CSV table of C-alpha atoms in Angstrom, one decimal:
chain,number,residue,atom,x,y,z
A,1,MET,CA,0.0,0.1,0.0
A,2,MET,CA,1.5,3.5,-0.8
A,3,LYS,CA,1.9,5.3,2.3
A,4,ASP,CA,-0.2,8.4,2.6
A,5,VAL,CA,2.3,11.5,2.9
A,6,GLN,CA,-0.4,14.0,2.6
A,7,THR,CA,-2.6,13.9,5.9
A,8,LEU,CA,-2.2,15.5,9.3
A,9,TYR,CA,-3.9,13.1,11.5
A,10,GLN,CA,-5.5,14.4,14.5
A,11,HIS,CA,-6.2,13.0,17.7
A,12,GLY,CA,-8.6,15.5,20.1
A,13,THR,CA,-8.6,19.1,20.2
A,14,LEU,CA,-6.4,21.8,21.7
A,15,ALA,CA,-9.4,23.4,22.8
A,16,LEU,CA,-10.6,20.5,25.0
A,17,LEU,CA,-6.9,20.6,27.1
A,18,VAL,CA,-8.4,23.9,28.0
A,19,PRO,CA,-11.1,22.5,30.9
A,20,GLY,CA,-8.9,20.0,32.3
A,21,LEU,CA,-10.3,16.9,29.4
A,22,PHE,CA,-6.8,14.9,30.2
A,23,ASP,CA,-7.8,11.6,29.7
A,24,GLY,CA,-6.3,9.2,27.2
A,25,THR,CA,-8.5,8.8,24.3
A,26,ILE,CA,-6.2,6.9,21.9
A,27,THR,CA,-3.7,4.4,22.3
A,28,THR,CA,-0.1,4.8,21.1
A,29,SER,CA,-0.4,1.6,18.9
A,30,ASP,CA,-3.9,3.4,17.4
A,31,LEU,CA,-2.0,6.6,16.7
A,32,LEU,CA,1.1,4.9,15.0
A,33,THR,CA,-0.9,3.7,12.5
A,34,HIS,CA,-1.6,7.0,10.9
A,35,GLY,CA,2.2,8.2,10.8
A,36,ASP,CA,5.7,8.0,12.3
A,37,THR,CA,6.6,11.2,12.8
A,38,GLY,CA,4.8,14.1,15.2
A,39,ILE,CA,3.5,15.6,18.8
A,40,GLY,CA,1.9,14.9,21.9
A,41,THR,CA,0.9,14.5,25.5
A,42,LEU,CA,0.1,11.3,27.5
A,43,ALA,CA,-2.6,10.8,29.9
A,44,GLY,CA,-3.0,13.3,32.6
A,45,LEU,CA,-0.8,15.8,30.5
A,46,ASP,CA,2.1,13.8,31.4
A,47,GLY,CA,4.7,15.3,29.7
A,48,GLU,CA,5.8,16.2,26.1
A,49,VAL,CA,5.8,13.3,23.2
A,50,VAL,CA,7.8,13.5,20.2
A,51,ILE,CA,7.1,10.8,17.6
A,52,ILE,CA,10.5,10.0,15.4
A,53,ASN,CA,11.0,7.4,12.7
A,54,GLY,CA,7.9,5.4,14.1
A,55,GLN,CA,9.1,5.4,18.1
A,56,ALA,CA,7.4,7.5,20.2
A,57,PHE,CA,9.3,9.4,23.4
A,58,GLN,CA,8.3,11.1,26.5
A,59,ALA,CA,10.0,14.4,27.6
A,60,ALA,CA,9.0,14.0,32.2
A,61,ALA,CA,8.5,16.7,34.1
A,62,ASP,CA,11.5,15.3,36.0
A,63,GLY,CA,14.1,15.9,32.9
A,64,THR,CA,14.0,12.2,32.2
A,65,VAL,CA,13.1,10.9,28.3
A,66,ASN,CA,11.5,7.4,28.3
A,67,ALA,CA,10.4,5.1,25.9
A,68,VAL,CA,6.3,5.6,25.4
A,69,THR,CA,4.7,2.2,25.6
A,70,ASP,CA,2.1,1.1,22.8
A,71,GLU,CA,-0.8,0.9,25.5
A,72,MET,CA,0.0,3.8,27.2
A,73,THR,CA,-2.7,6.5,25.5
A,74,MET,CA,-2.9,10.3,24.9
A,75,PRO,CA,-5.6,13.1,25.0
A,76,PHE,CA,-4.2,14.9,22.3
A,77,ALA,CA,-1.6,14.1,19.4
A,78,SER,CA,-0.7,14.8,15.6
A,79,VAL,CA,1.2,12.9,13.5
A,80,HIS,CA,2.1,12.2,9.9
A,81,THR,CA,4.3,10.0,7.5
A,82,PHE,CA,7.6,11.7,6.9
A,83,ASP,CA,8.1,11.8,3.4
A,84,SER,CA,11.6,10.5,2.6
A,85,GLN,CA,11.4,11.8,-1.2
A,86,LEU,CA,11.0,15.1,-0.3
A,87,PRO,CA,14.0,17.9,-0.6
A,88,THR,CA,16.4,18.6,2.4
A,89,THR,CA,16.8,22.3,2.8
A,90,PRO,CA,20.0,23.6,4.6
A,91,VAL,CA,19.3,25.9,7.4
A,92,ALA,CA,21.8,28.5,8.6
A,93,ALA,CA,23.2,29.8,12.1
A,94,MET,CA,19.6,31.3,14.0
A,95,THR,CA,17.4,31.4,16.6
A,96,MET,CA,14.1,29.5,16.9
A,97,MET,CA,12.4,32.9,15.9
A,98,ALA,CA,14.3,33.6,12.9
A,99,PHE,CA,14.0,30.6,11.9
A,100,THR,CA,9.7,30.1,11.6
A,101,ALA,CA,10.0,33.7,10.3
A,102,TRP,CA,12.0,32.5,7.3
A,103,LEU,CA,10.8,29.0,7.0
A,104,LYS,CA,7.3,30.9,6.6
A,105,GLN,CA,8.5,32.7,3.9
A,106,PHE,CA,10.5,30.2,2.9
A,107,ALA,CA,8.1,27.2,2.4
A,108,GLY,CA,5.0,29.9,1.8
A,109,LEU,CA,3.2,28.3,4.9
A,110,LYS,CA,0.2,30.6,5.6
A,111,ASN,CA,-3.2,29.0,4.5
A,112,ALA,CA,-2.3,25.1,4.9
A,113,PHE,CA,-1.3,22.6,7.1
A,114,ALA,CA,2.6,21.7,7.0
A,115,GLY,CA,5.4,19.2,9.0
A,116,ILE,CA,8.4,19.7,10.0
A,117,VAL,CA,11.4,17.9,10.4
A,118,LEU,CA,14.8,20.1,11.5
A,119,THR,CA,18.0,17.9,11.7
A,120,GLY,CA,20.8,19.7,13.3
A,121,THR,CA,23.4,20.7,15.9
A,122,PHE,CA,22.2,23.4,18.2
A,123,ASN,CA,24.3,26.2,20.4
A,124,HIS,CA,21.5,26.4,22.6
A,125,VAL,CA,17.8,24.2,23.4
A,126,HIS,CA,15.5,25.6,25.8
A,127,VAL,CA,12.1,23.3,26.4
A,128,ARG,CA,9.8,23.3,28.8
A,129,VAL,CA,7.9,20.0,30.0
A,130,ALA,CA,4.3,19.6,31.3
A,131,PRO,CA,4.1,18.3,34.6
A,132,LYS,CA,1.9,15.3,35.0
A,133,GLN,CA,-1.6,15.9,36.8
A,134,VAL,CA,-4.1,14.2,38.7
A,135,LYS,CA,-7.8,13.6,38.7
A,136,PRO,CA,-9.8,15.7,39.6
A,137,TYR,CA,-7.8,17.3,36.8
A,138,PRO,CA,-7.7,21.3,37.5
A,139,PRO,CA,-7.9,23.6,33.7
A,140,LEU,CA,-4.8,23.8,31.7
A,141,THR,CA,-4.0,27.3,32.8
A,142,THR,CA,-3.6,25.8,36.2
A,143,ALA,CA,-1.8,22.5,35.2
A,144,THR,CA,0.9,24.8,33.6
A,145,ALA,CA,1.1,27.6,35.6
A,146,SER,CA,4.5,26.7,36.8
A,147,GLN,CA,6.0,23.9,34.2
A,148,PRO,CA,9.9,22.7,34.6
A,149,GLU,CA,12.3,24.3,31.9
A,150,PHE,CA,15.4,22.7,30.5
A,151,THR,CA,18.2,24.0,28.7
A,152,ARG,CA,21.2,22.0,26.6
A,153,ASN,CA,23.9,23.7,25.2
A,154,ASP,CA,26.1,21.9,22.1
A,155,VAL,CA,23.5,19.4,21.1
A,156,THR,CA,22.2,17.3,17.9
A,157,GLY,CA,19.2,16.1,17.6
A,158,THR,CA,15.5,16.9,16.0
A,159,VAL,CA,13.2,19.5,16.0
A,160,ILE,CA,9.4,18.0,14.9
A,161,GLY,CA,6.6,19.7,14.7
A,162,TYR,CA,4.0,21.5,12.6
A,163,PHE,CA,2.5,24.5,11.0
A,164,ALA,CA,-1.0,25.5,11.3
A,165,PRO,CA,-2.8,28.7,9.9
A,166,GLU,CA,-4.3,30.9,12.3
A,167,LEU,CA,-8.2,29.9,11.6
A,168,TYR,CA,-7.3,26.2,13.4
A,169,ALA,CA,-6.1,28.0,16.6
A,170,GLY,CA,-7.9,26.1,19.0
A,171,VAL,CA,-8.3,23.3,17.2
A,172,THR,CA,-4.6,23.1,17.3
A,173,VAL,CA,-1.8,25.5,18.2
A,174,GLY,CA,-2.0,28.2,15.5
A,175,ASP,CA,1.4,29.2,13.7
A,176,PHE,CA,4.1,26.9,14.6
A,177,HIS,CA,4.2,24.0,17.2
A,178,LEU,CA,7.3,22.5,17.7
A,179,HIS,CA,8.7,19.9,19.9
A,180,PHE,CA,12.5,18.3,20.2
A,181,ILE,CA,14.4,15.3,21.0
A,182,SER,CA,18.1,15.1,20.7
A,183,ASP,CA,20.0,12.6,18.9
A,184,ASP,CA,20.8,10.4,22.4
A,185,ARG,CA,17.1,10.6,23.5
A,186,GLN,CA,18.6,12.4,26.5
A,187,PHE,CA,16.6,15.5,26.5
A,188,ALA,CA,13.4,16.5,24.8
A,189,GLY,CA,10.5,18.8,25.3
A,190,HIS,CA,8.2,21.4,24.1
A,191,LEU,CA,10.9,23.8,22.6
A,192,LEU,CA,10.8,27.6,24.0
A,193,ASP,CA,13.8,28.7,22.3
A,194,PHE,CA,16.9,27.4,20.2
A,195,ALA,CA,20.3,28.7,18.5
A,196,ILE,CA,20.9,26.5,15.8
A,197,THR,CA,24.3,26.6,14.4
A,198,THR,CA,23.6,24.1,11.2
A,199,GLY,CA,21.2,21.9,10.3
A,200,GLU,CA,18.2,20.7,7.5
A,201,VAL,CA,14.7,21.1,6.9
A,202,VAL,CA,12.1,19.2,5.4
A,203,THR,CA,8.8,21.1,4.7
A,204,GLN,CA,5.9,18.8,4.2
A,205,VAL,CA,2.8,20.4,3.0
A,206,LEU,CA,0.2,18.6,4.4
A,207,PRO,CA,-3.4,19.3,2.2
A,208,ASN,CA,-5.9,17.0,4.7
A,209,LEU,CA,-6.5,17.2,8.6
A,210,LEU,CA,-7.9,13.9,9.5
A,211,LEU,CA,-9.4,15.3,12.4
A,212,HIS,CA,-10.6,12.7,15.4
A,213,LEU,CA,-12.6,13.6,18.2
A,214,PRO,CA,-13.3,11.3,21.3
A,215,THR,CA,-16.7,10.9,20.9
A,216,ASP,CA,-16.9,8.1,23.2
A,217,ASN,CA,-15.7,10.2,26.4
A,218,ALA,CA,-18.8,11.3,27.8
A,219,ASP,CA,-16.5,13.9,29.4
A,220,PHE,CA,-15.8,15.2,26.2
A,221,MET,CA,-19.2,15.1,24.7
A,222,HIS,CA,-20.3,17.2,27.5
A,223,ALA,CA,-17.1,19.5,28.5
A,224,ASP,CA,-18.5,23.3,28.0
A,225,ILE,CA,-15.6,25.2,26.2
A,226,ASP,CA,-15.5,28.4,26.8
A,227,LEU,CA,-14.4,29.8,23.5
A,228,GLN,CA,-14.0,33.4,24.8
A,229,GLY,CA,-11.0,32.9,27.4
A,230,LEU,CA,-10.1,29.9,25.0
A,231,ASN,CA,-7.2,31.7,23.2
A,232,GLU,CA,-6.2,33.5,26.0
A,233,SER,CA,-5.5,30.2,28.0
A,234,ILE,CA,-4.0,28.6,25.0
A,235,ASN,CA,-1.2,31.5,25.1
A,236,GLN,CA,-0.8,31.4,28.6
A,237,ALA,CA,-0.4,27.9,28.5
A,238,GLU,CA,1.2,27.5,25.1
A,239,ARG,CA,3.8,30.1,25.1
B,1,MET,CA,-15.4,-2.4,1.4
B,2,MET,CA,-17.4,-1.7,4.6
B,3,LYS,CA,-18.9,2.1,4.3
B,4,ASP,CA,-17.2,4.7,6.7
B,5,VAL,CA,-20.1,6.3,8.3
B,6,GLN,CA,-18.1,8.2,10.8
B,7,THR,CA,-16.3,10.7,8.7
B,8,LEU,CA,-17.4,14.1,7.7
B,9,TYR,CA,-15.4,15.1,4.6
B,10,GLN,CA,-15.2,18.5,3.7
B,11,HIS,CA,-13.7,20.3,1.1
B,12,GLY,CA,-12.2,23.9,1.5
B,13,THR,CA,-13.5,26.4,4.2
B,14,LEU,CA,-15.9,28.5,4.9
B,15,ALA,CA,-13.2,30.9,5.3
B,16,LEU,CA,-11.8,30.5,2.2
B,17,LEU,CA,-15.0,32.1,0.1
B,18,VAL,CA,-14.6,35.5,2.8
B,19,PRO,CA,-12.0,36.8,0.4
B,20,GLY,CA,-13.9,35.3,-2.6
B,21,LEU,CA,-11.9,32.4,-3.2
B,22,PHE,CA,-15.3,31.0,-5.1
B,23,ASP,CA,-12.6,29.2,-7.8
B,24,GLY,CA,-14.1,25.5,-8.3
B,25,THR,CA,-10.9,22.9,-6.8
B,26,ILE,CA,-13.3,19.7,-6.3
B,27,THR,CA,-14.9,17.8,-9.1
B,28,THR,CA,-18.5,16.5,-8.0
B,29,SER,CA,-17.4,12.8,-8.9
B,30,ASP,CA,-14.4,13.1,-6.9
B,31,LEU,CA,-16.6,14.6,-3.8
B,32,LEU,CA,-19.1,11.5,-4.2
B,33,THR,CA,-16.3,9.1,-3.4
B,34,HIS,CA,-16.5,10.5,0.2
B,35,GLY,CA,-20.3,10.5,0.7
B,36,ASP,CA,-23.5,10.1,-0.8
B,37,THR,CA,-25.0,13.2,1.7
B,38,GLY,CA,-24.3,16.8,2.0
B,39,ILE,CA,-24.3,20.4,0.7
B,40,GLY,CA,-22.4,22.7,-1.1
B,41,THR,CA,-21.8,25.5,-3.4
B,42,LEU,CA,-20.9,25.3,-7.0
B,43,ALA,CA,-17.7,27.3,-8.6
B,44,GLY,CA,-18.1,30.8,-8.9
B,45,LEU,CA,-20.9,30.7,-5.7
B,46,ASP,CA,-23.3,29.7,-7.8
B,47,GLY,CA,-26.2,28.4,-5.7
B,48,GLU,CA,-26.9,26.1,-3.3
B,49,VAL,CA,-26.2,22.1,-3.5
B,50,VAL,CA,-27.8,19.5,-2.0
B,51,ILE,CA,-26.4,15.9,-2.5
B,52,ILE,CA,-29.1,13.1,-1.5
B,53,ASN,CA,-28.8,9.1,-2.3
B,54,GLY,CA,-25.5,10.1,-4.1
B,55,GLN,CA,-27.0,12.4,-6.2
B,56,ALA,CA,-26.0,15.9,-6.2
B,57,PHE,CA,-28.8,19.0,-7.3
B,58,GLN,CA,-28.0,22.7,-7.4
B,59,ALA,CA,-30.8,25.5,-6.5
B,60,ALA,CA,-30.0,28.1,-8.6
B,61,ALA,CA,-30.5,32.1,-8.4
B,62,ASP,CA,-33.4,31.6,-10.9
B,63,GLY,CA,-35.2,29.8,-8.5
B,64,THR,CA,-34.8,26.3,-10.7
B,65,VAL,CA,-33.7,23.2,-9.4
B,66,ASN,CA,-30.7,21.5,-11.6
B,67,ALA,CA,-29.2,18.4,-11.7
B,68,VAL,CA,-25.1,18.6,-10.9
B,69,THR,CA,-23.0,16.7,-13.4
B,70,ASP,CA,-19.6,15.2,-12.0
B,71,GLU,CA,-17.6,17.4,-14.0
B,72,MET,CA,-18.8,20.7,-12.0
B,73,THR,CA,-16.6,21.8,-9.6
B,74,MET,CA,-16.9,23.1,-6.2
B,75,PRO,CA,-15.0,25.4,-3.7
B,76,PHE,CA,-16.8,24.5,-0.3
B,77,ALA,CA,-18.6,21.3,0.1
B,78,SER,CA,-19.4,18.8,2.8
B,79,VAL,CA,-20.4,15.2,2.6
B,80,HIS,CA,-20.7,12.0,4.6
B,81,THR,CA,-21.9,8.6,4.2
B,82,PHE,CA,-25.5,8.2,5.2
B,83,ASP,CA,-26.0,5.5,7.9
B,84,SER,CA,-29.3,3.6,7.0
B,85,GLN,CA,-28.7,1.5,10.6
B,86,LEU,CA,-29.3,4.5,12.4
B,87,PRO,CA,-32.7,4.7,13.8
B,88,THR,CA,-34.9,7.5,12.9
B,89,THR,CA,-37.0,10.0,15.5
B,90,PRO,CA,-40.5,11.3,15.1
B,91,VAL,CA,-40.6,15.2,14.9
B,92,ALA,CA,-43.2,17.1,16.0
B,93,ALA,CA,-45.1,20.2,14.2
B,94,MET,CA,-42.5,23.2,14.7
B,95,THR,CA,-40.6,25.7,13.5
B,96,MET,CA,-36.8,25.6,12.2
B,97,MET,CA,-35.7,27.3,15.5
B,98,ALA,CA,-37.3,25.4,17.7
B,99,PHE,CA,-36.1,21.8,15.6
B,100,THR,CA,-32.6,22.9,16.1
B,101,ALA,CA,-32.8,24.3,19.9
B,102,TRP,CA,-34.7,20.7,20.4
B,103,LEU,CA,-32.1,18.5,18.4
B,104,LYS,CA,-29.5,19.9,20.2
B,105,GLN,CA,-30.8,18.8,23.4
B,106,PHE,CA,-32.4,15.5,22.1
B,107,ALA,CA,-29.2,14.7,20.7
B,108,GLY,CA,-26.6,16.0,22.7
B,109,LEU,CA,-24.9,18.3,20.3
B,110,LYS,CA,-22.3,19.7,21.6
B,111,ASN,CA,-18.3,19.2,21.0
B,112,ALA,CA,-18.7,17.2,17.9
B,113,PHE,CA,-19.7,17.0,14.3
B,114,ALA,CA,-23.2,15.9,13.5
B,115,GLY,CA,-25.3,14.8,10.2
B,116,ILE,CA,-28.6,15.9,9.8
B,117,VAL,CA,-31.2,14.3,7.3
B,118,LEU,CA,-34.8,15.4,8.1
B,119,THR,CA,-37.7,14.1,6.0
B,120,GLY,CA,-40.9,15.6,6.4
B,121,THR,CA,-44.3,17.2,5.5
B,122,PHE,CA,-43.6,21.2,5.8
B,123,ASN,CA,-46.2,24.0,6.1
B,124,HIS,CA,-43.9,26.3,4.9
B,125,VAL,CA,-40.3,26.3,3.9
B,126,HIS,CA,-38.2,29.8,3.4
B,127,VAL,CA,-34.9,29.5,1.3
B,128,ARG,CA,-32.3,31.7,-0.2
B,129,VAL,CA,-30.1,31.1,-3.0
B,130,ALA,CA,-26.5,32.2,-3.6
B,131,PRO,CA,-26.3,34.4,-6.8
B,132,LYS,CA,-23.3,33.2,-9.4
B,133,GLN,CA,-20.7,35.7,-9.9
B,134,VAL,CA,-17.9,36.3,-12.4
B,135,LYS,CA,-14.3,36.8,-12.3
B,136,PRO,CA,-12.7,38.9,-10.7
B,137,TYR,CA,-14.6,37.7,-8.1
B,138,PRO,CA,-16.0,39.9,-5.1
B,139,PRO,CA,-15.6,39.2,-1.4
B,140,LEU,CA,-18.1,37.2,0.1
B,141,THR,CA,-20.6,40.0,1.6
B,142,THR,CA,-20.4,41.7,-1.5
B,143,ALA,CA,-21.7,38.6,-3.3
B,144,THR,CA,-24.2,37.8,-0.9
B,145,ALA,CA,-25.4,41.2,0.1
B,146,SER,CA,-28.7,40.7,-2.4
B,147,GLN,CA,-29.6,37.2,-2.6
B,148,PRO,CA,-33.1,35.5,-3.7
B,149,GLU,CA,-35.3,34.2,-1.3
B,150,PHE,CA,-38.2,31.7,-2.2
B,151,THR,CA,-41.1,30.4,-0.4
B,152,ARG,CA,-43.0,26.9,-0.8
B,153,ASN,CA,-46.0,25.9,1.3
B,154,ASP,CA,-47.3,22.4,1.7
B,155,VAL,CA,-44.3,21.0,0.7
B,156,THR,CA,-42.5,17.4,1.3
B,157,GLY,CA,-38.9,16.8,1.2
B,158,THR,CA,-35.3,16.6,3.1
B,159,VAL,CA,-33.4,19.0,4.9
B,160,ILE,CA,-29.6,18.1,4.8
B,161,GLY,CA,-27.1,19.3,6.6
B,162,TYR,CA,-24.6,19.1,9.3
B,163,PHE,CA,-24.1,20.3,13.2
B,164,ALA,CA,-20.8,21.8,14.1
B,165,PRO,CA,-19.4,22.9,17.4
B,166,GLU,CA,-18.7,26.9,17.4
B,167,LEU,CA,-14.7,25.9,17.5
B,168,TYR,CA,-14.6,25.5,14.3
B,169,ALA,CA,-16.4,28.7,13.1
B,170,GLY,CA,-14.5,29.9,10.1
B,171,VAL,CA,-13.9,26.4,9.4
B,172,THR,CA,-17.0,25.6,8.6
B,173,VAL,CA,-20.6,27.1,9.8
B,174,GLY,CA,-20.4,26.9,13.3
B,175,ASP,CA,-23.8,25.3,14.9
B,176,PHE,CA,-26.6,23.8,12.3
B,177,HIS,CA,-26.0,24.8,8.2
B,178,LEU,CA,-29.1,23.4,6.7
B,179,HIS,CA,-30.3,22.9,2.8
B,180,PHE,CA,-33.8,21.7,1.6
B,181,ILE,CA,-34.6,20.1,-1.4
B,182,SER,CA,-38.1,19.0,-2.0
B,183,ASP,CA,-39.2,15.5,-3.2
B,184,ASP,CA,-40.0,16.4,-6.8
B,185,ARG,CA,-36.9,18.0,-6.7
B,186,GLN,CA,-38.3,21.7,-8.2
B,187,PHE,CA,-37.4,23.9,-5.1
B,188,ALA,CA,-34.3,23.8,-3.2
B,189,GLY,CA,-32.2,26.2,-1.2
B,190,HIS,CA,-30.1,27.4,1.8
B,191,LEU,CA,-32.6,27.4,4.6
B,192,LEU,CA,-33.8,30.3,6.3
B,193,ASP,CA,-36.6,29.1,8.1
B,194,PHE,CA,-39.4,26.3,8.1
B,195,ALA,CA,-42.3,25.1,9.5
B,196,ILE,CA,-42.8,21.4,9.7
B,197,THR,CA,-46.1,19.5,10.3
B,198,THR,CA,-45.4,16.0,10.8
B,199,GLY,CA,-41.3,14.2,10.2
B,200,GLU,CA,-38.4,11.8,11.1
B,201,VAL,CA,-34.9,12.9,11.9
B,202,VAL,CA,-31.5,10.9,11.4
B,203,THR,CA,-28.8,12.3,13.4
B,204,GLN,CA,-25.4,10.9,12.5
B,205,VAL,CA,-22.9,11.9,15.1
B,206,LEU,CA,-19.3,12.0,12.8
B,207,PRO,CA,-16.1,11.4,15.0
B,208,ASN,CA,-13.9,12.1,12.1
B,209,LEU,CA,-13.7,15.3,10.2
B,210,LEU,CA,-11.3,14.9,7.2
B,211,LEU,CA,-10.6,18.4,5.8
B,212,HIS,CA,-9.0,18.5,2.1
B,213,LEU,CA,-7.4,21.9,1.2
B,214,PRO,CA,-7.1,23.2,-2.2
B,215,THR,CA,-3.0,23.0,-1.9
B,216,ASP,CA,-2.6,23.0,-5.4
B,217,ASN,CA,-4.7,26.3,-5.8
B,218,ALA,CA,-2.1,29.6,-5.7
B,219,ASP,CA,-4.7,32.0,-5.3
B,220,PHE,CA,-5.7,29.6,-1.9
B,221,MET,CA,-2.1,29.3,-0.6
B,222,HIS,CA,-1.3,33.2,-1.0
B,223,ALA,CA,-4.8,34.4,0.3
B,224,ASP,CA,-5.0,37.0,3.0
B,225,ILE,CA,-7.9,35.9,5.1
B,226,ASP,CA,-9.0,38.2,7.8
B,227,LEU,CA,-9.7,36.5,10.5
B,228,GLN,CA,-10.7,39.6,12.6
B,229,GLY,CA,-13.6,40.5,10.1
B,230,LEU,CA,-14.3,36.5,9.7
B,231,ASN,CA,-17.0,35.7,11.7
B,232,GLU,CA,-18.8,38.9,11.2
B,233,SER,CA,-18.9,38.4,7.4
B,234,ILE,CA,-19.4,34.9,7.7
B,235,ASN,CA,-22.4,36.3,10.1
B,236,GLN,CA,-24.0,38.5,7.6
B,237,ALA,CA,-23.5,36.4,4.6
B,238,GLU,CA,-24.8,32.9,6.3
B,239,ARG,CA,-27.8,34.0,8.1
């Protein structure tokens, strides 16, 4: 079967995290049938997930990186199948802010979804990791009010994530949402900043969004999602 | 192959109509591979499309209803495969406003997408039909500033459309988006109001949204979509 390299598969929404719906509603094994590359979080908002080459890793709030096993579940995750046929583009020394601004221009990222895979050598990487919550779950802003941050200098690794048009803010993170994992699989998290020395990026425009909602989860079906406060909460939590 | 009765397939977005991107970017034959039931509009915003039992009909601004042929294209359309296994629910005499309020409660429509098929006998049906535009296309609000409206009394027919959570307003129409077609296929359009005498409804919760964006259309990829004015424009055009 030809692999589908055109589709961003997303389970859950960012919006459902806002009122604290952190139940895991998809297994990792199910998620991995929809792609080999991506990002997410585990049930209970337990850390930051990076999926690379079909393997899922969790950056935990204690600073460790752990393998994610097939039966572990996630409330929110995005994956796609990496298209190895796409050209790579060299990336010069720059900060994360300069990189995202440049890539938007270079790859014409505006109204469509795109998967981003950036490999390279980094002077500096700065991540944060969501801390695991216990039931009854608090709202996202409470859960993420205090998040451990970690830095690493002189590290080789991969940035994995997505560009989404602002139209989908709330459904997912608008603009860029990027995670990092080091080549030695010892350092990972949700990217706050980096300074790359040299690298290469693959930008995979994804014409399809396949969004799967946990309609068999009663909490999800009945939740009140405050759209007014939504973007405010997201900006606070996902900075 | 088992039919997929779980997926709402959507081509394009409501947002792309706002700046006037009315090019047809999917053929009807392609669209119909993704479902047998749905709604849309033809290239140039040429009328209101109703898809029923795998056949597509166009309500034109001159008040006629015409068959849509396979090669005709659409900028925006939503379809799903009707699940004939689902139970039907009797609908008592009520207005459209009462019907949507009741159905939301009865079927628990809140955070998930649902396809709606309501067949019945109507005292009164009131529709509008978007008038065909020519290039260079005006913005949606200009194109829909003056739209022919039609009414029919004592008519049997089918209401077809969707419920979408407000989170997806702009991606599609938030809340209900309903079209109508009469059993005699002589009267159709975008529903403004109805008074049903008796009928039955099938509400099909759709856990998946498969959104296909026209990424090979340069106008779409480069368009400036004003998110500030978006919901205002949509409310004005899609009342």
